[in-house]
Amino acid sequence: MWTPNQLEFNNLISLLADAQKGDSGTQKRITEQLNSYSLIPEFNNYLACAFSTQSIPPEIRAMAGLLLKNNLRKSWDSIQPDYLAYMKSCVLATLSDPVHSVNNVAGSIITTSVANGKIDRWPEVLLKLIEMLQVPETVMGAFGALDKICEDSAADLDAKDPNFVTQLIQHILQHIRNPNPTIRAKVLKCTNQFLMIRSNSVWSSLNEYMDIIYQSTNDPDPSVKRYVCQAFNQIVELNPQLMVPVLESVINFMILQTQSDDKELALEAADFWLIFCEQDILHVHIQQYLPMIIPVLLKCTIYTDDEIAMLELQTEADVTVADRDQDIKPRFHKQKNHELAGEKDPNAPSHPHEDIDGEEDDDEDDDDEFDFDDDFTEEWNLRKCTAAAVDMLANIYTEDILEVLLPEINNFLQHPDWQTKEAGILALGAIAQGCMAGMKPHLPAILPHLISLLHSEKALIRSITCWTLGRYASWIADPEPPLNAPGNIEQHLQTYMVPMLRGLLTMCLDNNKEVQKAGCSALATLEEEARERLLPFIDDIVTTFAKALQVYQRKNCLVLFDALGIFCEFMGQNLNQPHLLEKFIPPLLQKWSNISNDDYDLFPLFECIGSVAIALGPGFAPYAAPIWNRNLELIKITLMRIDEHKRDPDNTEIPDKDFLVITLDMLGGLIQGLGMQIEPLINGGEPSLIFLLKLTMQDETADVRSSSFAVLGDLAMYCFPTIVPHMNDLMTAVLHNILPQPSPMCISSMNNATWAAGEICLKHGGAMEPYANALLSKLIPLLLNKDTPRSLTENTSITIGRLGLVVPQLVAPHLGQFAAKWCDTLSKVHDNGEKLSAFEGFCVLIKQNPEPLIPALENFCEATLKWNINNQPQLRELFLSIFMMYRNAMGDHWQNTIATFSPFVQSRLREVYGL
């Protein structure tokens, strides 16, 4: 066993003692000495010895222990085994030390050493902790370590030795009636860790544990009751059926605790309502308790006096106060991934952020999701939790809940206290999605009152009113029958939409930053619902945006850029008026020029400018050159930093490749907007865009490659001549990124590479022949693979069809391999220009090689019959020519064949084509 040199040991103790009382100069000297000692292999042994020697003052022992903990965390794996054994023995001995500050450090050393699944480092420590649980004087120290071990390593322990876990839990539960409430709370906290991972050690005897939980509901300590709530929440989430027999008592308990003065307890109890809402099996059982639950939830959305006292410091006129860095939430760029859209116009290009059935991309925010963001208080709290619960309950019980909700909300709205009124406005917004049908008869009375509240002297009232109005924007701006009838729509819009719009425009320029943000966000929502109905107000809206661009601080600019981008998307060429451009383009470009190349605020700004460029089209040409050149420079700088980091990873930072993604996506927007007018910029630059694209297409990050191929597709659509001289290199990169087996990490880059190949096919025509066989060798297996995601299957089908259109002699021999899957895939796609060109190509293949389609003839018929051919006589004639070709070739066998088709196909063939 290692023993210290007494002189060296005494020197260390003196040094640690000096560290307790020295001035800054002494502290610096001591730190330097300790750092030099840390290079000595035995230094940690000396610290362990000092830590475990009871004759040394506790404050010195605690300091030695903390130094030991930090050293072990850094160098555990490099310490020689006999030294490690000595240190472990010292720490274990100190766990039962009578000095709390010392044994607490011992527990911290253990938990730090075995954290993150590293319990194998120190398996004997658990036996020691169980032993300590048997001694009253050491129970607290044992739980100090067990608390963290169970939190970090429960799953690891349960997987390796479930029998030992069962024994451990039995020893832990023995202390549920300990007179110390801290220990009782830790008993439940530790056991809940195994409950959460479905450990058989708990679930096999769950009835016994539930008895313990029920008994603990009467515990006077808030911390104990918080872990009781946690246990109930976990059981509801993991096995809700178990709660049915005891649901009434649990609901009563949770109602009471949701109103607790202890914030942590109240929040844990409030989580129960959110978890419950996710369990379909419980919905029928809890409806009878809604008259008890709803008033409590609404009450908890009212700002408390403490919150009001804090918020009063934030709700003054603060429009000129600069935002702090910590006020800005992380912002992530919404990457441009090409997925087909359900466009009704067959010639319209697909919107890259929509899915094929017109739904939002999975990566985008769900419009129906509860989007309440109370930025006056950033953290998740009781108010936000209970508001979310009201929203979820409204979505479950829809208008049935209004019988309980509306009287309560009405009382809140009529209350003399503004805090209660504010909570009533919040509740109106919370129920908007779930109860819209039931709310419609009430909205004519409610909405004018809400709009009037935009003039409240309280910033919190103005802010929440903006949010709530946004939640009803669909009814206000895009009403359903009979409100949208020609005789009714104008009156409806004048009564509700116009006052709401004018109120929101005023809120966008409010003297409070949070009201500005809420107003701008609600305006963006209104834009998406009203669309072209905002055209008469284009001057007023542009004027507001122009003023906001000049006065908004950083945080609100993020929302402003979104709102401006959405507005440009729907206004399009209507913005191409000199007096409008003079208003908002200069302040927008001023923002652009003021932001440095490494500022993350570039992300939303570049997205906005890209939307502006697409909307203005050629009208954006006067502003394009400096923006284009800066984007190229930013790509070049980022690529250089990537190369530097690869060559010297230890001394250089990893550059954020999102800067490549955002700049590439913005270049794509400029290309879409300006078309061939951008050609001089594409061919200019040092280096040129094409040169940089060849590099980014080879990047190891899929998102960078994805954006690169999106730009390539845009170039093919709008500036095709610029890529022809580089076709071999570009198609080599495309082929390299289309994998015959779908890779989850590469779906976005595969999607965009496949789409770009299809766009190149349309423009390159027969010159695609050198690449056709290589493309087919990738695309056909990808189409037939059952693991290929829907979006990629659709893009693959489109590109195969387009390839067949331009080089049918090379594709037609393979028709039998993919015909059925191709037809089934595109039968689910809404009509659009991409689908049209693909079907035209597929029909060319059929005419060149008709026999392989016969086994898939019904698939083809169904796919064509789902087309809306009204006002498309050429398409109807194309399909009819295919049907007639088969009917003439098959003779009498034609009727026998279609008799085997589904009733839908048979009836539609008769109705549409007379077959």
PDB file of C-alpha atoms in Angstrom, residues 582-737:
ATOM      1  CA  GLU A 582     -37.327  52.932 -52.545  1.00  0.00           C
ATOM      2  CA  LYS A 583     -39.003  52.410 -49.179  1.00  0.00           C
ATOM      3  CA  PHE A 584     -37.823  48.971 -48.086  1.00  0.00           C
ATOM      4  CA  ILE A 585     -34.839  47.921 -50.209  1.00  0.00           C
ATOM      5  CA  PRO A 586     -32.343  50.543 -48.884  1.00  0.00           C
ATOM      6  CA  PRO A 587     -32.952  49.788 -45.168  1.00  0.00           C
ATOM      7  CA  LEU A 588     -32.909  46.051 -45.912  1.00  0.00           C
ATOM      8  CA  LEU A 589     -29.553  46.339 -47.668  1.00  0.00           C
ATOM      9  CA  GLN A 590     -28.292  48.546 -44.848  1.00  0.00           C
ATOM     10  CA  LYS A 591     -28.987  45.672 -42.456  1.00  0.00           C
ATOM     11  CA  TRP A 592     -27.168  43.387 -44.873  1.00  0.00           C
ATOM     12  CA  SER A 593     -24.097  45.631 -45.031  1.00  0.00           C
ATOM     13  CA  ASN A 594     -23.923  46.051 -41.242  1.00  0.00           C
ATOM     14  CA  ILE A 595     -23.766  42.325 -40.427  1.00  0.00           C
ATOM     15  CA  SER A 596     -20.347  40.670 -40.387  1.00  0.00           C
ATOM     16  CA  ASN A 597     -19.616  37.451 -42.257  1.00  0.00           C
ATOM     17  CA  ASP A 598     -19.421  35.362 -39.073  1.00  0.00           C
ATOM     18  CA  ASP A 599     -22.683  36.633 -37.535  1.00  0.00           C
ATOM     19  CA  TYR A 600     -25.506  34.086 -37.261  1.00  0.00           C
ATOM     20  CA  ASP A 601     -27.997  36.879 -37.874  1.00  0.00           C
ATOM     21  CA  LEU A 602     -27.039  36.393 -41.527  1.00  0.00           C
ATOM     22  CA  PHE A 603     -29.217  33.266 -41.646  1.00  0.00           C
ATOM     23  CA  PRO A 604     -32.682  34.860 -41.451  1.00  0.00           C
ATOM     24  CA  LEU A 605     -31.503  37.943 -43.350  1.00  0.00           C
ATOM     25  CA  PHE A 606     -30.196  35.908 -46.289  1.00  0.00           C
ATOM     26  CA  GLU A 607     -33.408  33.856 -46.331  1.00  0.00           C
ATOM     27  CA  CYS A 608     -35.350  37.119 -46.492  1.00  0.00           C
ATOM     28  CA  ILE A 609     -33.230  38.624 -49.273  1.00  0.00           C
ATOM     29  CA  GLY A 610     -33.569  35.399 -51.243  1.00  0.00           C
ATOM     30  CA  SER A 611     -37.368  35.667 -50.990  1.00  0.00           C
ATOM     31  CA  VAL A 612     -37.214  39.321 -52.052  1.00  0.00           C
ATOM     32  CA  ALA A 613     -35.075  38.433 -55.079  1.00  0.00           C
ATOM     33  CA  ILE A 614     -37.469  35.685 -56.193  1.00  0.00           C
ATOM     34  CA  ALA A 615     -40.473  37.994 -55.754  1.00  0.00           C
ATOM     35  CA  LEU A 616     -38.966  40.959 -57.611  1.00  0.00           C
ATOM     36  CA  GLY A 617     -37.384  38.878 -60.346  1.00  0.00           C
ATOM     37  CA  PRO A 618     -35.581  41.142 -62.836  1.00  0.00           C
ATOM     38  CA  GLY A 619     -36.511  44.094 -60.637  1.00  0.00           C
ATOM     39  CA  PHE A 620     -33.854  42.944 -58.169  1.00  0.00           C
ATOM     40  CA  ALA A 621     -31.074  43.165 -60.789  1.00  0.00           C
ATOM     41  CA  PRO A 622     -29.752  46.591 -59.662  1.00  0.00           C
ATOM     42  CA  TYR A 623     -29.023  45.208 -56.211  1.00  0.00           C
ATOM     43  CA  ALA A 624     -27.710  41.763 -57.159  1.00  0.00           C
ATOM     44  CA  ALA A 625     -23.995  42.199 -57.842  1.00  0.00           C
ATOM     45  CA  PRO A 626     -22.683  43.140 -54.357  1.00  0.00           C
ATOM     46  CA  ILE A 627     -24.882  40.496 -52.733  1.00  0.00           C
ATOM     47  CA  TRP A 628     -23.721  37.840 -55.201  1.00  0.00           C
ATOM     48  CA  ASN A 629     -20.056  38.714 -54.745  1.00  0.00           C
ATOM     49  CA  ARG A 630     -20.286  38.713 -50.965  1.00  0.00           C
ATOM     50  CA  ASN A 631     -21.873  35.259 -51.050  1.00  0.00           C
ATOM     51  CA  LEU A 632     -19.050  33.922 -53.209  1.00  0.00           C
ATOM     52  CA  GLU A 633     -16.512  35.476 -50.854  1.00  0.00           C
ATOM     53  CA  LEU A 634     -18.223  33.912 -47.836  1.00  0.00           C
ATOM     54  CA  ILE A 635     -18.156  30.478 -49.496  1.00  0.00           C
ATOM     55  CA  LYS A 636     -14.476  30.908 -50.348  1.00  0.00           C
ATOM     56  CA  ILE A 637     -13.568  31.983 -46.815  1.00  0.00           C
ATOM     57  CA  THR A 638     -15.473  29.089 -45.246  1.00  0.00           C
ATOM     58  CA  LEU A 639     -13.860  26.556 -47.590  1.00  0.00           C
ATOM     59  CA  MET A 640     -10.430  27.973 -46.744  1.00  0.00           C
ATOM     60  CA  ARG A 641     -11.160  27.628 -43.013  1.00  0.00           C
ATOM     61  CA  ILE A 642     -12.294  24.044 -43.538  1.00  0.00           C
ATOM     62  CA  ASP A 643      -9.042  23.291 -45.326  1.00  0.00           C
ATOM     63  CA  GLU A 644      -7.012  24.997 -42.594  1.00  0.00           C
ATOM     64  CA  HIS A 645      -8.752  22.954 -39.916  1.00  0.00           C
ATOM     65  CA  LYS A 646      -8.068  19.704 -41.771  1.00  0.00           C
ATOM     66  CA  ARG A 647      -4.378  20.577 -41.951  1.00  0.00           C
ATOM     67  CA  ASP A 648      -4.089  21.787 -38.342  1.00  0.00           C
ATOM     68  CA  PRO A 649      -7.060  20.536 -36.281  1.00  0.00           C
ATOM     69  CA  ASP A 650      -5.415  21.211 -32.910  1.00  0.00           C
ATOM     70  CA  ASN A 651      -4.851  24.917 -33.462  1.00  0.00           C
ATOM     71  CA  THR A 652      -7.820  25.940 -35.620  1.00  0.00           C
ATOM     72  CA  GLU A 653     -11.534  26.042 -34.935  1.00  0.00           C
ATOM     73  CA  ILE A 654     -14.023  23.954 -36.904  1.00  0.00           C
ATOM     74  CA  PRO A 655     -15.904  26.388 -39.148  1.00  0.00           C
ATOM     75  CA  ASP A 656     -19.689  26.241 -39.113  1.00  0.00           C
ATOM     76  CA  LYS A 657     -20.771  24.784 -42.441  1.00  0.00           C
ATOM     77  CA  ASP A 658     -24.230  26.279 -42.058  1.00  0.00           C
ATOM     78  CA  PHE A 659     -22.645  29.400 -43.550  1.00  0.00           C
ATOM     79  CA  LEU A 660     -22.052  27.407 -46.729  1.00  0.00           C
ATOM     80  CA  VAL A 661     -25.648  26.205 -46.716  1.00  0.00           C
ATOM     81  CA  ILE A 662     -27.211  29.644 -46.252  1.00  0.00           C
ATOM     82  CA  THR A 663     -25.034  31.303 -48.887  1.00  0.00           C
ATOM     83  CA  LEU A 664     -25.688  28.564 -51.441  1.00  0.00           C
ATOM     84  CA  ASP A 665     -29.428  28.751 -50.809  1.00  0.00           C
ATOM     85  CA  MET A 666     -29.386  32.516 -51.212  1.00  0.00           C
ATOM     86  CA  LEU A 667     -27.502  32.219 -54.512  1.00  0.00           C
ATOM     87  CA  GLY A 668     -30.242  29.836 -55.626  1.00  0.00           C
ATOM     88  CA  GLY A 669     -32.824  32.502 -54.807  1.00  0.00           C
ATOM     89  CA  LEU A 670     -30.946  35.077 -56.904  1.00  0.00           C
ATOM     90  CA  ILE A 671     -30.757  32.623 -59.807  1.00  0.00           C
ATOM     91  CA  GLN A 672     -34.500  31.900 -59.599  1.00  0.00           C
ATOM     92  CA  GLY A 673     -35.346  35.579 -59.451  1.00  0.00           C
ATOM     93  CA  LEU A 674     -33.057  36.981 -62.138  1.00  0.00           C
ATOM     94  CA  GLY A 675     -32.746  34.040 -64.555  1.00  0.00           C
ATOM     95  CA  MET A 676     -30.366  34.667 -67.425  1.00  0.00           C
ATOM     96  CA  GLN A 677     -29.790  38.242 -66.223  1.00  0.00           C
ATOM     97  CA  ILE A 678     -27.509  36.710 -63.614  1.00  0.00           C
ATOM     98  CA  GLU A 679     -25.288  35.053 -66.278  1.00  0.00           C
ATOM     99  CA  PRO A 680     -22.459  37.652 -66.102  1.00  0.00           C
ATOM    100  CA  LEU A 681     -22.189  37.102 -62.364  1.00  0.00           C
ATOM    101  CA  ILE A 682     -22.219  33.302 -62.740  1.00  0.00           C
ATOM    102  CA  ASN A 683     -19.342  33.392 -65.221  1.00  0.00           C
ATOM    103  CA  GLY A 684     -17.505  36.153 -63.388  1.00  0.00           C
ATOM    104  CA  GLY A 685     -16.048  36.165 -59.932  1.00  0.00           C
ATOM    105  CA  GLU A 686     -12.719  34.816 -58.766  1.00  0.00           C
ATOM    106  CA  PRO A 687     -13.285  31.989 -58.209  1.00  0.00           C
ATOM    107  CA  SER A 688     -16.538  31.513 -60.120  1.00  0.00           C
ATOM    108  CA  LEU A 689     -19.721  29.948 -58.778  1.00  0.00           C
ATOM    109  CA  ILE A 690     -19.258  26.802 -60.880  1.00  0.00           C
ATOM    110  CA  PHE A 691     -15.734  26.320 -59.522  1.00  0.00           C
ATOM    111  CA  LEU A 692     -17.008  26.631 -55.940  1.00  0.00           C
ATOM    112  CA  LEU A 693     -19.942  24.324 -56.647  1.00  0.00           C
ATOM    113  CA  LYS A 694     -17.586  21.586 -57.785  1.00  0.00           C
ATOM    114  CA  LEU A 695     -15.924  21.802 -54.365  1.00  0.00           C
ATOM    115  CA  THR A 696     -19.061  22.000 -52.227  1.00  0.00           C
ATOM    116  CA  MET A 697     -20.617  19.057 -54.106  1.00  0.00           C
ATOM    117  CA  GLN A 698     -17.782  16.955 -52.705  1.00  0.00           C
ATOM    118  CA  ASP A 699     -18.113  18.173 -49.125  1.00  0.00           C
ATOM    119  CA  GLU A 700     -18.410  15.474 -46.484  1.00  0.00           C
ATOM    120  CA  THR A 701     -21.478  17.163 -44.971  1.00  0.00           C
ATOM    121  CA  ALA A 702     -24.741  16.106 -46.621  1.00  0.00           C
ATOM    122  CA  ASP A 703     -26.442  19.461 -45.999  1.00  0.00           C
ATOM    123  CA  VAL A 704     -23.713  21.293 -47.915  1.00  0.00           C
ATOM    124  CA  ARG A 705     -23.970  18.866 -50.824  1.00  0.00           C
ATOM    125  CA  SER A 706     -27.761  19.151 -50.728  1.00  0.00           C
ATOM    126  CA  SER A 707     -27.687  22.941 -51.096  1.00  0.00           C
ATOM    127  CA  SER A 708     -25.061  22.621 -53.837  1.00  0.00           C
ATOM    128  CA  PHE A 709     -27.321  20.381 -55.913  1.00  0.00           C
ATOM    129  CA  ALA A 710     -30.264  22.706 -55.270  1.00  0.00           C
ATOM    130  CA  VAL A 711     -28.208  25.492 -56.879  1.00  0.00           C
ATOM    131  CA  LEU A 712     -27.295  23.159 -59.755  1.00  0.00           C
ATOM    132  CA  GLY A 713     -30.980  22.441 -60.352  1.00  0.00           C
ATOM    133  CA  ASP A 714     -31.731  26.175 -60.315  1.00  0.00           C
ATOM    134  CA  LEU A 715     -28.954  26.772 -62.830  1.00  0.00           C
ATOM    135  CA  ALA A 716     -30.382  24.047 -65.064  1.00  0.00           C
ATOM    136  CA  MET A 717     -33.857  25.612 -64.919  1.00  0.00           C
ATOM    137  CA  TYR A 718     -32.960  29.276 -65.326  1.00  0.00           C
ATOM    138  CA  CYS A 719     -29.390  29.593 -66.667  1.00  0.00           C
ATOM    139  CA  PHE A 720     -28.698  26.314 -68.435  1.00  0.00           C
ATOM    140  CA  PRO A 721     -26.038  27.569 -70.897  1.00  0.00           C
ATOM    141  CA  THR A 722     -23.730  28.434 -67.981  1.00  0.00           C
ATOM    142  CA  ILE A 723     -23.358  24.794 -66.913  1.00  0.00           C
ATOM    143  CA  VAL A 724     -23.009  23.126 -70.331  1.00  0.00           C
ATOM    144  CA  PRO A 725     -19.204  23.575 -70.541  1.00  0.00           C
ATOM    145  CA  HIS A 726     -18.865  21.844 -67.157  1.00  0.00           C
ATOM    146  CA  MET A 727     -21.374  19.060 -67.741  1.00  0.00           C
ATOM    147  CA  ASN A 728     -19.004  16.100 -67.330  1.00  0.00           C
ATOM    148  CA  ASP A 729     -17.726  17.282 -63.953  1.00  0.00           C
ATOM    149  CA  LEU A 730     -21.193  18.209 -62.724  1.00  0.00           C
ATOM    150  CA  MET A 731     -22.840  14.959 -63.793  1.00  0.00           C
ATOM    151  CA  THR A 732     -19.982  12.991 -62.231  1.00  0.00           C
ATOM    152  CA  ALA A 733     -20.777  14.712 -58.919  1.00  0.00           C
ATOM    153  CA  VAL A 734     -24.504  14.059 -59.376  1.00  0.00           C
ATOM    154  CA  LEU A 735     -23.946  10.350 -60.060  1.00  0.00           C
ATOM    155  CA  HIS A 736     -21.610  10.064 -57.094  1.00  0.00           C
ATOM    156  CA  ASN A 737     -24.336  11.397 -54.787  1.00  0.00           C
TER     157      ASN A 737
END
